[in-house]
Coordinates of C-alpha atoms in Angstrom, one line a residue:
M1 CA 39.9 5.9 -34.3
F2 CA 39.3 3.6 -31.3
S3 CA 37.0 0.6 -32.1
L4 CA 34.7 -0.5 -29.3
F5 CA 34.2 -4.0 -30.6
K6 CA 36.4 -6.0 -33.0
T7 CA 35.9 -9.2 -35.0
A8 CA 38.0 -12.3 -34.3
S9 CA 40.2 -11.8 -37.3
K10 CA 42.6 -8.9 -37.1
S11 CA 42.8 -8.6 -40.8
Q12 CA 39.0 -8.1 -40.9
S13 CA 39.1 -5.8 -37.9
R14 CA 36.5 -2.9 -38.2
S15 CA 34.5 -0.6 -35.9
I16 CA 31.1 -1.9 -35.0
L17 CA 29.9 1.0 -32.8
L18 CA 31.6 4.2 -31.9
P19 CA 31.0 5.4 -28.3
R20 CA 28.7 8.3 -29.3
Q21 CA 26.6 6.0 -31.6
F22 CA 26.4 3.3 -28.8
F23 CA 25.0 5.7 -26.2
A24 CA 22.7 7.3 -28.6
L25 CA 21.2 3.9 -29.4
I26 CA 20.8 3.1 -25.7
I27 CA 18.9 6.4 -25.2
I28 CA 16.6 5.6 -28.1
I29 CA 15.8 2.1 -26.8
I30 CA 15.0 3.5 -23.3
A31 CA 12.7 6.2 -24.8
I32 CA 10.8 3.7 -26.9
S33 CA 10.3 1.3 -23.9
L34 CA 8.9 4.2 -21.8
V35 CA 6.5 5.3 -24.5
S36 CA 5.2 1.8 -25.2
R37 CA 4.8 0.6 -21.6
P38 CA 1.3 0.6 -20.0
N39 CA 0.3 3.6 -18.0
I40 CA 1.4 3.4 -14.3
S41 CA 0.7 5.5 -11.3
L42 CA 3.5 7.8 -10.4
F43 CA 2.6 8.0 -6.8
E44 CA 2.6 5.4 -4.1
V45 CA -0.7 4.4 -2.4
K46 CA -0.3 3.2 1.2
N47 CA -2.9 2.2 3.7
V48 CA -3.0 1.3 7.3
T49 CA -3.6 -2.4 7.8
E50 CA -5.3 -4.1 10.7
K51 CA -1.9 -4.3 12.5
G52 CA -1.2 -0.6 12.0
G53 CA 1.5 -1.0 9.4
T54 CA 1.4 -0.3 5.7
A55 CA 0.4 -2.6 2.8
P56 CA 2.1 -2.3 -0.6
S57 CA -0.3 -1.5 -3.4
V58 CA -0.5 -4.4 -5.8
N59 CA -3.5 -4.2 -8.0
T60 CA -4.4 -7.8 -8.6
Y61 CA -8.1 -7.3 -8.6
A62 CA -8.2 -6.0 -12.1
S63 CA -6.4 -7.8 -14.9
E64 CA -4.3 -5.9 -17.3
S65 CA -6.4 -7.5 -20.1
I66 CA -9.5 -5.7 -18.8
P67 CA -9.7 -2.1 -19.9
P68 CA -10.4 0.5 -17.2
P69 CA -13.7 2.3 -17.2
K70 CA -14.1 4.9 -19.9
M71 CA -13.2 8.3 -18.5
K72 CA -12.9 11.8 -19.9
V73 CA -10.5 14.3 -18.4
Y74 CA -11.4 18.0 -18.4
N75 CA -8.3 20.1 -17.6
N76 CA -10.4 23.3 -17.7
I77 CA -13.7 23.1 -15.8
E78 CA -15.3 25.5 -18.2
D79 CA -15.1 22.8 -20.8
F80 CA -17.0 20.4 -18.7
P81 CA -20.6 20.3 -20.1
N82 CA -23.6 21.1 -17.9
I83 CA -25.2 17.9 -16.8
E84 CA -28.5 17.2 -15.1
S85 CA -28.5 14.7 -12.3
S86 CA -31.1 12.1 -11.5
G87 CA -31.7 9.5 -8.8
P88 CA -31.5 7.8 -6.4
N89 CA -33.1 4.9 -8.3
R90 CA -33.7 1.5 -6.6
I91 CA -31.8 -1.4 -8.1
N92 CA -33.0 -4.9 -8.6
G93 CA -36.5 -4.0 -7.4
I94 CA -35.3 -4.0 -3.8
G95 CA -33.8 -1.6 -1.3
G96 CA -30.2 -1.0 -0.2
L97 CA -28.4 -0.3 -3.4
M98 CA -29.2 3.0 -5.2
E99 CA -28.0 4.5 -8.5
F100 CA -27.4 8.1 -9.2
N101 CA -26.8 9.5 -12.7
N102 CA -24.6 12.4 -13.7
V103 CA -23.3 13.3 -10.2
C104 CA -20.0 14.0 -8.6
L105 CA -18.6 12.5 -5.4
T106 CA -16.6 14.4 -2.8
K107 CA -15.1 13.5 0.6
H108 CA -15.4 15.3 3.9
I109 CA -12.5 17.3 5.1
S110 CA -12.4 15.3 8.3
G111 CA -10.9 12.3 6.4
T112 CA -13.6 9.9 7.7
E113 CA -15.8 7.7 5.5
L114 CA -18.3 10.5 5.1
E115 CA -18.8 11.3 1.4
G116 CA -20.8 14.0 -0.5
V117 CA -22.9 13.8 -3.6
I118 CA -23.1 16.8 -5.8
H119 CA -26.5 16.9 -7.5
F120 CA -26.6 19.2 -10.6
N121 CA -29.7 21.2 -11.6
P122 CA -28.4 23.4 -14.5
D123 CA -31.8 24.9 -15.4
H124 CA -32.7 25.9 -11.8
V125 CA -31.2 29.4 -11.7
D126 CA -33.1 30.1 -8.5
L127 CA -30.5 28.0 -6.8
L128 CA -28.0 30.8 -7.2
E129 CA -30.1 32.9 -4.9
N130 CA -30.0 30.3 -2.1
R131 CA -26.7 30.1 -0.3
E132 CA -27.9 27.1 1.7
R133 CA -27.4 25.1 -1.4
C134 CA -23.7 25.3 -0.7
K135 CA -24.0 23.3 2.5
H136 CA -23.8 19.5 2.2
R137 CA -26.8 18.1 4.0
S138 CA -27.3 14.6 5.4
S139 CA -29.6 12.4 3.3
P140 CA -31.2 9.0 3.8
L141 CA -28.2 7.4 2.1
N142 CA -26.0 8.7 4.9
H143 CA -24.1 10.8 2.3
H144 CA -24.1 14.5 2.3
I145 CA -26.1 15.9 -0.6
M146 CA -25.3 19.3 -2.2
F147 CA -27.1 21.0 -5.0
A148 CA -25.3 23.1 -7.7
T149 CA -26.0 24.4 -11.2
N150 CA -22.6 23.2 -12.5
V151 CA -19.0 22.5 -11.4
S152 CA -18.1 26.2 -11.4
D153 CA -21.0 26.8 -9.0
Y154 CA -19.8 24.0 -6.7
S155 CA -16.3 25.4 -6.7
Y156 CA -17.7 28.8 -5.8
C157 CA -19.8 27.3 -3.0
M158 CA -16.7 25.6 -1.5
D159 CA -14.9 28.9 -1.6
Q160 CA -17.7 30.5 0.5
L161 CA -17.7 27.9 3.2
K162 CA -15.7 28.5 6.3
S163 CA -17.1 25.8 8.6
N164 CA -15.5 22.3 8.6
E165 CA -18.9 20.9 9.3
Y166 CA -19.8 21.5 5.6
Q167 CA -16.4 21.6 3.9
H168 CA -15.7 18.9 1.4
I169 CA -12.7 18.0 -0.8
P170 CA -12.0 19.2 -3.4
S171 CA -12.7 22.7 -2.0
H172 CA -11.5 24.1 -5.3
V173 CA -11.8 22.4 -8.6
D174 CA -9.2 22.6 -11.4
V175 CA -9.7 19.3 -13.2
V176 CA -12.8 17.0 -13.7
H177 CA -12.6 13.3 -14.3
F178 CA -15.9 12.0 -15.8
Y179 CA -16.5 8.2 -15.8
E180 CA -18.8 7.1 -18.5
E181 CA -19.3 3.5 -17.2
P182 CA -21.0 2.3 -13.9
V183 CA -18.9 2.7 -10.7
I184 CA -19.8 1.7 -7.2
S185 CA -18.6 3.6 -4.1
L186 CA -16.8 1.4 -1.5
N187 CA -17.6 3.6 1.4
F188 CA -17.3 1.8 4.7
N189 CA -16.5 2.3 8.4
L190 CA -13.0 1.1 9.5
N191 CA -14.6 -0.7 12.4
I192 CA -15.1 -4.2 11.0
G193 CA -18.4 -4.7 12.8
H194 CA -19.9 -1.6 11.2
S195 CA -18.4 -2.5 7.8
L196 CA -20.3 -5.8 8.0
F197 CA -23.6 -4.5 9.5
D198 CA -23.7 -1.1 7.7
Y199 CA -22.4 -2.0 4.3
L200 CA -22.0 -5.6 3.4
L201 CA -25.3 -7.0 4.8
I202 CA -27.2 -4.4 2.7
Y203 CA -25.2 -5.2 -0.4
L204 CA -25.4 -9.1 -0.1
P205 CA -28.9 -9.5 -1.7
H206 CA -27.6 -7.6 -4.8
W207 CA -24.4 -9.6 -4.8
H208 CA -26.4 -12.7 -4.8
I209 CA -28.5 -11.6 -7.8
Y210 CA -25.5 -10.5 -9.8
R211 CA -23.6 -13.6 -9.0
R212 CA -26.5 -15.9 -9.9
E213 CA -27.0 -14.1 -13.2
E214 CA -23.2 -13.7 -13.8
N215 CA -23.9 -10.1 -14.6
F216 CA -22.2 -7.6 -12.3
P217 CA -22.8 -4.1 -13.8
F218 CA -19.7 -2.4 -12.3
S219 CA -16.7 -1.3 -14.4
G220 CA -15.0 0.5 -11.5
V221 CA -14.8 0.7 -7.7
I222 CA -14.0 4.0 -6.0
S223 CA -13.2 4.4 -2.3
H224 CA -12.2 7.5 -0.3
V225 CA -11.6 5.3 2.7
M226 CA -9.1 2.8 1.5
H227 CA -7.7 3.1 -2.1
N228 CA -6.1 -0.3 -2.2
C229 CA -8.8 -2.4 -0.5
L230 CA -9.1 -4.9 -3.4
D231 CA -5.4 -5.5 -3.6
D232 CA -4.3 -9.0 -2.5
A233 CA -1.6 -7.3 -0.3
N234 CA -4.2 -5.5 1.7
K235 CA -4.9 -7.6 4.9
F236 CA -7.7 -5.4 6.4
W237 CA -10.5 -7.8 7.5
F238 CA -13.3 -6.3 5.5
C239 CA -11.2 -6.1 2.3
E240 CA -10.3 -9.7 2.6
I241 CA -14.0 -10.6 2.8
L242 CA -14.8 -8.6 -0.3
R243 CA -12.1 -10.2 -2.3
A244 CA -13.1 -13.7 -1.1
I245 CA -16.6 -13.4 -2.5
T246 CA -15.5 -11.3 -5.6
A247 CA -18.0 -8.7 -4.3
F248 CA -18.1 -6.6 -7.4
G249 CA -17.4 -9.1 -10.1
E250 CA -14.2 -10.0 -11.9
H251 CA -14.2 -7.0 -14.2
A252 CA -14.5 -4.1 -11.8
Q253 CA -11.3 -2.1 -11.6
Q254 CA -10.1 -0.1 -8.6
L255 CA -10.0 3.5 -9.4
R256 CA -6.9 5.3 -8.1
P257 CA -7.6 8.9 -7.1
E258 CA -5.0 11.5 -8.0
P259 CA -2.7 12.6 -5.2
N260 CA -4.1 16.1 -5.0
N261 CA -7.2 17.8 -3.8
T262 CA -8.2 19.8 -6.8
T263 CA -9.6 16.9 -9.0
L264 CA -13.4 16.3 -8.9
Y265 CA -14.6 12.8 -9.8
C266 CA -17.9 12.6 -11.6
Y267 CA -20.0 9.7 -12.8
K268 CA -22.6 8.9 -15.4
S269 CA -23.7 6.0 -13.3
L270 CA -22.8 5.9 -9.6
Y271 CA -24.0 3.2 -7.2
L272 CA -24.3 3.9 -3.4
I273 CA -25.2 1.8 -0.4
H274 CA -28.2 2.9 1.6
I275 CA -26.7 2.0 5.0
A276 CA -29.7 3.1 7.0
M277 CA -31.6 0.1 5.6
W278 CA -29.7 -2.6 7.6
Q279 CA -32.3 -3.7 10.1
R280 CA -35.1 -3.7 7.6
M281 CA -33.0 -5.8 5.2
Y282 CA -32.8 -8.6 7.6
T283 CA -36.4 -9.4 7.5
S284 CA -37.0 -8.8 3.8
F285 CA -34.3 -9.1 1.2
L286 CA -31.5 -10.8 3.1
T287 CA -32.9 -14.3 3.1
E288 CA -31.5 -17.5 4.5
Q289 CA -30.6 -18.6 1.0
V290 CA -28.6 -15.5 0.3
F291 CA -26.8 -15.6 3.7
D292 CA -26.1 -19.4 3.4
D293 CA -24.6 -19.0 0.0
F294 CA -22.4 -16.1 1.3
R295 CA -21.2 -18.1 4.2
D296 CA -20.6 -21.2 2.1
V297 CA -18.4 -19.2 -0.2
L298 CA -16.4 -17.9 2.7
N299 CA -16.1 -21.4 4.1
E300 CA -14.6 -22.6 0.9
E301 CA -12.3 -19.6 0.2
F302 CA -10.9 -19.6 3.8
N303 CA -10.6 -23.4 3.7
L304 CA -12.3 -23.8 7.1
T305 CA -12.3 -27.1 8.9
R306 CA -16.0 -27.3 9.7
K307 CA -18.8 -26.7 7.1
R308 CA -21.6 -24.3 7.9
D309 CA -24.0 -27.2 8.6
Y310 CA -21.5 -29.1 10.7
Y311 CA -23.9 -29.9 13.6
S312 CA -26.5 -31.4 11.2
V313 CA -24.1 -34.3 10.3
H314 CA -21.9 -34.6 13.4
S315 CA -22.9 -35.7 16.9
T316 CA -21.7 -33.5 19.8
A317 CA -22.2 -36.3 22.3
H318 CA -19.2 -36.9 24.6
K319 CA -17.4 -34.1 22.9
L320 CA -15.4 -31.6 24.9
K321 CA -17.1 -28.2 24.2
R322 CA -14.8 -25.5 22.9
L323 CA -15.6 -22.2 24.5
L324 CA -13.9 -19.1 22.9
L325 CA -13.4 -16.2 25.4
Y326 CA -12.3 -12.6 24.8
S327 CA -12.0 -9.8 27.3
H328 CA -11.7 -6.9 24.8
A329 CA -8.7 -5.7 26.7
P330 CA -6.7 -4.1 23.8
S331 CA -9.5 -1.5 23.4
G332 CA -9.3 -0.3 27.0
R333 CA -13.1 -0.2 27.2
R334 CA -15.8 -2.8 27.8
V335 CA -13.0 -4.9 29.3
W336 CA -13.8 -8.1 31.2
L337 CA -11.2 -7.3 33.8
D338 CA -11.1 -10.7 35.7
M339 CA -11.5 -13.0 32.7
N340 CA -8.1 -14.7 33.1
E341 CA -8.5 -15.0 36.8
Q342 CA -11.9 -16.7 36.5
V343 CA -10.7 -19.1 33.8
D344 CA -7.6 -20.1 35.8
K345 CA -9.9 -20.8 38.8
Y346 CA -12.3 -23.1 37.0
K347 CA -10.6 -24.7 34.0
H348 CA -9.5 -27.6 36.2
H349 CA -12.6 -27.6 38.3
P350 CA -14.1 -31.2 38.4
K351 CA -17.4 -29.8 37.3
Y352 CA -15.9 -28.4 34.0
Q353 CA -12.6 -30.0 33.2
D354 CA -14.1 -32.9 31.2
K355 CA -16.8 -30.8 29.6
V356 CA -15.3 -27.4 28.5
Y357 CA -12.1 -26.5 26.7
F358 CA -11.4 -22.9 27.5
Q359 CA -9.7 -21.0 24.6
I360 CA -8.7 -17.5 25.4
V361 CA -7.8 -14.9 22.8
D362 CA -5.8 -12.0 24.1
D363 CA -5.9 -9.7 21.0
F364 CA -8.0 -10.4 17.9
G365 CA -6.1 -7.6 16.1
S366 CA -2.9 -9.7 16.2
F367 CA -4.5 -12.5 14.2
S368 CA -5.0 -12.6 10.4
T369 CA -8.5 -12.7 9.0
A370 CA -8.0 -16.4 8.2
E371 CA -6.9 -17.1 11.8
Q372 CA -9.9 -15.2 13.2
A373 CA -12.2 -17.1 10.9
S374 CA -10.7 -20.4 12.1
L375 CA -11.2 -19.5 15.8
F376 CA -14.9 -18.7 15.3
N377 CA -15.4 -21.7 13.0
S378 CA -14.0 -24.2 15.5
A379 CA -15.9 -22.8 18.5
D380 CA -19.0 -24.4 20.0
A381 CA -19.8 -21.3 22.1
I382 CA -18.7 -17.7 22.4
L383 CA -18.3 -15.8 25.6
M384 CA -17.1 -12.3 24.9
S385 CA -17.5 -8.7 25.6
H386 CA -19.3 -6.7 23.0
G387 CA -17.0 -5.6 20.2
A388 CA -16.1 -5.6 16.5
Q389 CA -14.6 -9.1 16.7
M390 CA -18.2 -10.4 16.7
A391 CA -18.2 -9.7 13.0
N392 CA -16.4 -13.0 12.7
S393 CA -19.8 -14.6 13.4
I394 CA -20.1 -15.0 9.7
F395 CA -17.6 -17.9 9.9
A396 CA -19.4 -19.7 12.7
V397 CA -21.2 -23.0 12.1
D398 CA -25.0 -23.1 12.3
G399 CA -26.2 -23.4 15.9
L400 CA -23.3 -21.6 17.6
L401 CA -24.2 -20.3 21.0
F402 CA -23.3 -16.6 21.5
V403 CA -23.1 -15.1 25.0
E404 CA -22.3 -11.4 24.6
M405 CA -21.4 -9.3 27.7
G406 CA -21.4 -5.6 28.4
C407 CA -22.8 -3.2 31.0
Q408 CA -25.1 -2.2 28.1
V409 CA -25.0 -4.2 24.9
P410 CA -25.9 -2.4 21.6
V411 CA -28.1 -4.3 19.2
F412 CA -26.0 -5.7 16.4
L413 CA -25.1 -9.3 16.9
G414 CA -28.2 -9.6 19.1
E415 CA -30.6 -8.5 16.4
P416 CA -33.1 -11.4 16.4
A417 CA -33.3 -11.5 12.6
Y418 CA -29.5 -11.8 12.3
V419 CA -29.3 -14.6 14.9
A420 CA -31.9 -16.4 12.9
L421 CA -29.9 -16.1 9.7
L422 CA -27.0 -17.7 11.6
R423 CA -29.3 -20.4 12.9
G424 CA -27.6 -19.5 16.2
R425 CA -28.6 -19.0 19.8
Y426 CA -28.0 -15.8 21.6
T427 CA -28.2 -14.3 25.0
N428 CA -26.5 -11.3 26.6
V429 CA -25.2 -10.6 30.1
T430 CA -25.5 -7.1 31.4
K431 CA -25.2 -4.9 34.5
C432 CA -26.6 -6.3 37.8
E433 CA -29.8 -4.4 38.5
S434 CA -29.4 -4.8 42.3
D435 CA -26.8 -5.4 45.0
N436 CA -27.3 -9.1 44.4
H437 CA -24.2 -9.8 42.3
D438 CA -24.6 -13.6 42.4
L439 CA -27.0 -13.6 39.5
M440 CA -25.9 -14.0 35.9
C441 CA -24.9 -10.4 35.6
L442 CA -21.9 -8.0 35.6
V443 CA -20.4 -5.7 38.2
C444 CA -19.7 -2.5 36.3
E445 CA -17.2 0.3 36.9
G446 CA -17.6 4.0 36.6
D447 CA -20.5 6.4 36.0
A448 CA -23.8 4.8 35.0
K449 CA -24.1 7.4 32.2
Y450 CA -21.3 5.7 30.4
D451 CA -22.3 2.1 30.8
D452 CA -21.9 1.6 27.0
Y453 CA -18.1 1.6 27.5
S454 CA -17.7 0.6 31.2
N455 CA -15.3 -2.2 32.2
F456 CA -16.6 -4.9 34.4
T457 CA -16.0 -8.0 36.5
M458 CA -18.2 -10.8 37.8
T459 CA -18.6 -12.9 40.9
D460 CA -17.6 -16.5 41.0
V461 CA -21.2 -17.5 41.3
S462 CA -22.1 -15.5 38.2
F463 CA -19.3 -17.1 36.2
Q464 CA -20.3 -20.6 37.2
T465 CA -23.9 -19.8 36.4
I466 CA -22.9 -18.7 32.9
L467 CA -20.8 -21.9 32.4
D468 CA -23.7 -24.0 33.6
Y469 CA -26.0 -22.2 31.1
I470 CA -23.6 -22.8 28.2
I471 CA -23.2 -26.5 29.0
A472 CA -26.9 -27.0 29.3
E473 CA -27.6 -25.3 26.0
L474 CA -24.9 -27.3 24.2
T475 CA -26.1 -30.6 25.7
Q476 CA -29.6 -30.0 24.2
M477 CA -28.0 -30.2 20.7
Q478 CA -26.8 -33.8 21.3

């Protein structure tokens, strides 16, 4: 019979492996390797990045040496035990971060960041007589809360709902995953300004405590907004900030939801951010020490040129002042329509050419997070329309001058307590209140009812007045 391999000596020639034996051995080797390899996800997780593309899912946040949170799978919901929920409980003796016990987490059918918490009361049979229990209701945590006696009751409730206003996913439960170790919900708005003000600023005091004590409690991180946020490949602004500060500790693993809508995720210990607390947090728990440490970590991680306290050790005398300008044009709203025209007219004006360096940004979305950080870090003053790009204020040096424009300006950056944390100076320029457009004010377009989003221009006199104000403020720092 044909020999596949032969020895060098013809006299000692013999068959080493017959064809059938060879292929059988290959199959056995492949089978063993598949059985012995670590568990991997069989579906691809993609997410839209800041530039509108997709980022590959590369889970570098959790090391293979760190075991995932303990989790039990119930393939039959009738096998899932009745649990009694409790919470919310305040954490670290301060507000902002709350813990629930023995609850399940859902997501709204709209696909937004809105989540739902299922609170179980197994002994309250009176709930079964109240159909209103089936409707997720808003709570102080800005999550919908629904009450049920058990998982089967929740599934029944979802089957009864017809209105998208109350409908959550999963609408029908086949499988339950129950995590036995602490998990935090990473539930944020995809507007980077809101992700900073509504989520991160509330969490920072807790991050500071856990970091100082080297004792983050989280074994897992779950997000219905962006499943791969903590992957190094994800370049979304907020995700890069979280990774830079190791927001949830080095041992917290990202949890990857199954690619179906019939699995319910439940938690023995679930942490949620109370995003309604943001203004109160500024004046109580979010102290200068906490915010300084946060900004110093960012400064180091992003390798910024100027340290946070740059002005305390560097003189600004005889220095050309760097003015960063942005019209907000890519959004199509709150656009400073004549920004380029005004800058072209005055950048070589004898009054300003030796005092101000005008740096225009056309589209912040086209810059990486590190590039945006560098732009704000190198600026002496900011002159911009109100917008999410102002979240980059966390990279600014102490003492930066912010001039924010808009026909109406919502209070985020301009919140006095936040400006104080930045050790910055702030003013806003809004709609002219009279026909005198030569004041430091804006000429707004459109219906007055929609001034929040109206585009605007300004007169030459107004622009010069703003420039004179900026130069005077910066000169005081010398």
